[in-house]
CSV table of C-alpha atoms and ligand atoms in Angstrom, one decimal:
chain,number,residue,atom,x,y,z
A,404,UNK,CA,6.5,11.2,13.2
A,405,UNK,CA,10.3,11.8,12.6
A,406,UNK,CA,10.2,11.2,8.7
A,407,UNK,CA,13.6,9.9,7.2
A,408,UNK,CA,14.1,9.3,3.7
A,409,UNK,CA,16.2,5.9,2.9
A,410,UNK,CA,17.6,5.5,-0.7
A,411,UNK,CA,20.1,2.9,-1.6
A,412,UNK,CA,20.0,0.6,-4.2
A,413,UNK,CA,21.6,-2.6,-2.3
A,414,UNK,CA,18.8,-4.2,-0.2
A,415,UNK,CA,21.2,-5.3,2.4
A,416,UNK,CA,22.2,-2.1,3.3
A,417,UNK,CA,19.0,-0.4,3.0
A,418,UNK,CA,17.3,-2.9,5.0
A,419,UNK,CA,20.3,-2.3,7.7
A,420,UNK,CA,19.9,1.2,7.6
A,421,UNK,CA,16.3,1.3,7.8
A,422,UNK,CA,16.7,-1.3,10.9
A,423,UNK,CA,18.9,1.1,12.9
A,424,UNK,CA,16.6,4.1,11.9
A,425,UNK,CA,13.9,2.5,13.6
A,426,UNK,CA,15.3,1.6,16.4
A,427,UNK,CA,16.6,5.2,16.8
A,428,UNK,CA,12.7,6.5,16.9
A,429,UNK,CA,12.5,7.3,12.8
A,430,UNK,CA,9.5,6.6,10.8
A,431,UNK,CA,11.4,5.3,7.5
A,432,UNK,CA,10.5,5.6,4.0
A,433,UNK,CA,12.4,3.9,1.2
A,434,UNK,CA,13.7,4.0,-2.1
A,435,UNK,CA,15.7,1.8,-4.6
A,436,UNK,CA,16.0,4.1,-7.3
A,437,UNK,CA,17.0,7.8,-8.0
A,438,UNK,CA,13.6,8.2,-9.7
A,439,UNK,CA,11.4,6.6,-7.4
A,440,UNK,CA,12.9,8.5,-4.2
A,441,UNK,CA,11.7,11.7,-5.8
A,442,UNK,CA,8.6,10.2,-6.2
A,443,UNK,CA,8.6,9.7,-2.3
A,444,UNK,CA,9.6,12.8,-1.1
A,445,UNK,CA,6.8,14.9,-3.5
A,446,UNK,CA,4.3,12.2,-1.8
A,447,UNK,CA,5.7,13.4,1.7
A,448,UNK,CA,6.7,16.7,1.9
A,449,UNK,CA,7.7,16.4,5.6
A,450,UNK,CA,10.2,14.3,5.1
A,451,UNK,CA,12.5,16.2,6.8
A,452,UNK,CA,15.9,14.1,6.5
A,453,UNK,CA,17.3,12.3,3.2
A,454,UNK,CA,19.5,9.7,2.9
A,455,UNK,CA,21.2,9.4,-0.4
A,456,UNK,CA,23.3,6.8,-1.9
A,457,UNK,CA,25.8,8.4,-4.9
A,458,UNK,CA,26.4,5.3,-6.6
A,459,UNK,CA,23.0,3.9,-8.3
A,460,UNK,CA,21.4,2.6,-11.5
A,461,UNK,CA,19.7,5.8,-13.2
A,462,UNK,CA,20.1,9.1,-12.5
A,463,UNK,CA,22.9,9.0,-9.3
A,464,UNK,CA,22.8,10.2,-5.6
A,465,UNK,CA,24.7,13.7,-6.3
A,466,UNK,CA,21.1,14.7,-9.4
A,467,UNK,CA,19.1,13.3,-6.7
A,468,UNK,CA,20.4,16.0,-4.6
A,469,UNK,CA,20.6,18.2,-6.5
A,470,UNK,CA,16.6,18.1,-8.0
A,471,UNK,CA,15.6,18.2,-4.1
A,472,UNK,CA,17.4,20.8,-3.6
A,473,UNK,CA,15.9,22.8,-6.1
A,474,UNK,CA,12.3,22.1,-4.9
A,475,UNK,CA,13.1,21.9,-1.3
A,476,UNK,CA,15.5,24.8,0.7
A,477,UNK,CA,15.0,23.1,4.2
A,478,UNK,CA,15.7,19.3,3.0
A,479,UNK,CA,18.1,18.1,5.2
A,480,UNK,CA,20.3,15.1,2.8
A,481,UNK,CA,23.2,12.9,3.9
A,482,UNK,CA,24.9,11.1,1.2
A,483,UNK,CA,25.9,7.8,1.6
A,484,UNK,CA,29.5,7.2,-0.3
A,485,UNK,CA,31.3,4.5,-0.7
A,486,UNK,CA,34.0,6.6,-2.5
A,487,UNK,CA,36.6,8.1,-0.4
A,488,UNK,CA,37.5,10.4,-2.8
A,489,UNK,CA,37.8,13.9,-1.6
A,490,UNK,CA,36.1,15.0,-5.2
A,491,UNK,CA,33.5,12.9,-4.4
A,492,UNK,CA,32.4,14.8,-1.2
A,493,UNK,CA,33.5,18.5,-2.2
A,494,UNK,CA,30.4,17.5,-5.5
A,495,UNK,CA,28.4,16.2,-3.2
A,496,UNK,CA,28.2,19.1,-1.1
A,497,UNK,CA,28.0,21.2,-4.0
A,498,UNK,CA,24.8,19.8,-5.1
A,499,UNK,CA,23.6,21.1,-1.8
A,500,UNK,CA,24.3,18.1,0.9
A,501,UNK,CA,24.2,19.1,4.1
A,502,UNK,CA,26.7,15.9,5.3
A,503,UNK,CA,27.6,12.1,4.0
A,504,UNK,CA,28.8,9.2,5.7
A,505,UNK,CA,31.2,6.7,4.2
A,506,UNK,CA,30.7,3.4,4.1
A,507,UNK,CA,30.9,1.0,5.7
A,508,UNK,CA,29.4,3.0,8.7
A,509,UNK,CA,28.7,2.1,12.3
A,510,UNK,CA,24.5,2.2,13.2
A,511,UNK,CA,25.6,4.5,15.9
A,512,UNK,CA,27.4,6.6,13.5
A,513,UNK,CA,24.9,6.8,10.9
A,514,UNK,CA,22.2,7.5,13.7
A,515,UNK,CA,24.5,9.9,15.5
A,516,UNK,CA,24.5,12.0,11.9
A,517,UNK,CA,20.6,12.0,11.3
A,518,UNK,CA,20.3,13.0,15.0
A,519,UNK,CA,22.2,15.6,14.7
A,520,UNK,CA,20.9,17.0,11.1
A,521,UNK,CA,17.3,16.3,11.9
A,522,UNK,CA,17.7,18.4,15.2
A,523,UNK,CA,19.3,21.3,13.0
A,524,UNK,CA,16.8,21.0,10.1
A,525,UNK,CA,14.0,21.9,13.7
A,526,UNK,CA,16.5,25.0,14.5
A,527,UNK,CA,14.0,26.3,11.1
A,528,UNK,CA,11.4,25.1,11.1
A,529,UNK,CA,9.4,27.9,9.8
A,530,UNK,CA,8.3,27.3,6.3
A,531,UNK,CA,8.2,30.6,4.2
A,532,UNK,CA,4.1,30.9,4.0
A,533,UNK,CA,4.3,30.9,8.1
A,534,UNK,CA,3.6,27.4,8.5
A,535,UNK,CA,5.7,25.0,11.0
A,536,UNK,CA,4.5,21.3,9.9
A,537,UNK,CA,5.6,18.5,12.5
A,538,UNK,CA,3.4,15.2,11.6
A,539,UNK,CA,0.5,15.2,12.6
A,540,UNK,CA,0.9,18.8,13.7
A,541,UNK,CA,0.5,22.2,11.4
A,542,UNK,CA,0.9,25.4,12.6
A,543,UNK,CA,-0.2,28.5,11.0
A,544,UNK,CA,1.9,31.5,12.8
A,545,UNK,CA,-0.5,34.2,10.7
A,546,UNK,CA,-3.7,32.9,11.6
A,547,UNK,CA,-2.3,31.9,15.4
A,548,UNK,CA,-3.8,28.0,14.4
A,549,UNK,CA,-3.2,24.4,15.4
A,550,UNK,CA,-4.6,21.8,13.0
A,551,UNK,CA,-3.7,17.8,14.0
A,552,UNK,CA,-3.9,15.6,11.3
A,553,UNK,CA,-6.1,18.3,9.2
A,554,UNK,CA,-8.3,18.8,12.1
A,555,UNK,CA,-8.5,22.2,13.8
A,556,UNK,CA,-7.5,22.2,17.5
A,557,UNK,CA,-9.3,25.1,19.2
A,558,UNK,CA,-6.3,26.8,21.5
A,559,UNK,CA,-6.3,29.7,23.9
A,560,UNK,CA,-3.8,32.8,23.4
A,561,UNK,CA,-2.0,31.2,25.9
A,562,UNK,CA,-1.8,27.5,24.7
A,563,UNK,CA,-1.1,29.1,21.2
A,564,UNK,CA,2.3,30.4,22.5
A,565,UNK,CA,3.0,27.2,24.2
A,566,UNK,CA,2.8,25.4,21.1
A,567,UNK,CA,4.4,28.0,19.2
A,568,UNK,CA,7.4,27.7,21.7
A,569,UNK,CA,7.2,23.7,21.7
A,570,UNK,CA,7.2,23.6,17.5
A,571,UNK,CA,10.0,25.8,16.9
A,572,UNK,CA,12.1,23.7,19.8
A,573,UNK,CA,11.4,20.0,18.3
A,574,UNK,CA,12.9,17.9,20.6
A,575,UNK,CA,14.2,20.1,23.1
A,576,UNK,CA,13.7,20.1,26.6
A,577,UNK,CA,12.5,23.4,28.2
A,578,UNK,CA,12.2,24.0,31.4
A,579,UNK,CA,9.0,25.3,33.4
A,580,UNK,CA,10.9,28.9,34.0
A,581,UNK,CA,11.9,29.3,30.5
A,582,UNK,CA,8.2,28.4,29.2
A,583,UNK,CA,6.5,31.1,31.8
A,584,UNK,CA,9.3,33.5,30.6
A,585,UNK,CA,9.0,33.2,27.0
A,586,UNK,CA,5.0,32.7,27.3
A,587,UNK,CA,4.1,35.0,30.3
A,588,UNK,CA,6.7,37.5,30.5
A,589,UNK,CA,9.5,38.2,32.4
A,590,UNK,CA,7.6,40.6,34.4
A,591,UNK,CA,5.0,37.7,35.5
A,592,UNK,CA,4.1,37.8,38.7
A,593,UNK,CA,2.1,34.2,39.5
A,594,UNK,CA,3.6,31.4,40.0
A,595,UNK,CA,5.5,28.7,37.8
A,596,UNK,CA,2.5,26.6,38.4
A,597,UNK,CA,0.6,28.1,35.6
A,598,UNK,CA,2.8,26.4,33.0
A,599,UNK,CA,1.8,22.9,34.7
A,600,UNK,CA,-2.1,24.0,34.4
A,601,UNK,CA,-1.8,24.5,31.0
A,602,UNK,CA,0.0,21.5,29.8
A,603,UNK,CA,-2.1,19.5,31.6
A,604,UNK,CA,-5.1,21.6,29.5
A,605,UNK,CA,-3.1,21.2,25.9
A,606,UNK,CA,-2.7,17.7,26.5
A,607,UNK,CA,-6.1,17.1,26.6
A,608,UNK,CA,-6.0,19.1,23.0
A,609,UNK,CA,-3.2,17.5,21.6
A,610,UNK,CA,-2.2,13.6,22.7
A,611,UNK,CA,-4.0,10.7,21.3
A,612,UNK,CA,-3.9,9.5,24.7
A,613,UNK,CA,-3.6,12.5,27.5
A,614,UNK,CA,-2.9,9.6,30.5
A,615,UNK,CA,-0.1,8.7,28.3
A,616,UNK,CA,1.3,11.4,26.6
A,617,UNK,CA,3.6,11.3,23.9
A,618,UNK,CA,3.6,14.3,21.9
A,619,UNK,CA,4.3,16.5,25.4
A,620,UNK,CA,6.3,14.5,27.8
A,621,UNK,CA,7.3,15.2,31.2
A,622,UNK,CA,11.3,16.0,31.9
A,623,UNK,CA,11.0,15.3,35.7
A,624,UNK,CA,12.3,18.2,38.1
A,625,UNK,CA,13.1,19.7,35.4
A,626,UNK,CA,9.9,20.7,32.5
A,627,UNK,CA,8.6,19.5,28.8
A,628,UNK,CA,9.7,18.7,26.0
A,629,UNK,CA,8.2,18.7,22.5
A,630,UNK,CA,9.0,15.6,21.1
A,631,UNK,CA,8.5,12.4,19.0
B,828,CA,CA1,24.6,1.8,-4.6
């Protein structure tokens, strides 16, 4: 799942915000307090989105940030300001935001933003020890291993590379050329066909449900995409 940090201190809002998340496909986690939203994210370290209000009892938004930030290079965190102030922002992204929104914000707005940092938090996915982690999904690039949910998925070479390819392009669809091209070669010589075979195979792996596959859905006339 497609974790999203919420902290904000006003119910209303949060509940608003956490609303339009949800709607927008995120699996939402939330916080009233500076403290307790670090609490969260060292309970969830795949949170890979944060959304911070500045202006809260305790420590604020901007140390918030900032303590993240320290523990957590590939955090992606969106303040949520209510002050216009140019100061405001220019601190903000000194303590290491990546964007913030000013309130009062449009849903489509705020979604538009998360959508768009979430998708460039996936441009890296690769964690320092070699790991790319997508919920339920860890994969080890040293070892060449898929785990779901803890679980070790037993892969060919071949599926390997497709999920390799699929994991470091969350989200994105690819099409059946650029899979046999990245996977197979340029120089391949079968046919496109191949890819089809083995998705059909790595769905069997990988979905809950392989009739109905969520984790590896079809682009029609076109190819897959990885996505939640
Ligand atoms: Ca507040």
């Amino acid at each position: 799942m497609r974790k999203v940090l919420v902290l904000e201190d006003e119910d209303n809002i949060r509940s608003f915000v956490v609303i339009n998340l949800k709607r927008a496909g995120y699996d939402t986690l939330e916080a009233s307090s500076g403290e307790e939203a670090l609490e969260v994210v060292r309970r969830n370290p795949d949170i890979r989105v944060a959304l911070l209000d500045v202006m809260l009892p305790g420590i604020d938004g901007f140390e918030v940030c900032r303590r993240l930030r320290a523990d957590n290079a590939k955090i992606g965190i969106i303040m949520l300001t209510a002050r216009t102030q140019e100061m405001d922002k220019v601190t903000g992204l000194m303590t290491g935001a990546d964007d913030y929104v000013t309130k009062p914000f449009s849903p489509a707005e705020l979604t538009a933003r998360v959508d768009a940092l979430y998708r460039r938090t996936g441009g890296e996915p690769m964690m320092d020890n070699g790991e790319i982690r997508q919920d339920p999904f860890l994969l080890n690039t040293r070892n060449r291993t898929l785990e779901k949910a803890g679980r070790r998925i037993k892969l060919t070479q071949v599926e390997y590379s497709v999920m390799k390819l699929f994991m470091e392009n969350p989200g994105k669809a690819l099409s059946r050329d650029e899979i046999l091209e990245a996977v197979w070669g340029r120089d391949y010589l079968g046919e496109v066909k191949i890819v089809d075979v083995n998705i059909r195979r790595l769905r069997l792996k990988v979905e809950d449900d392989p009739t109905n596959p969520t984790y590896i859905t079809t682009v029609w006339g076109y190819g897959y995409k990885w996505g939640f």
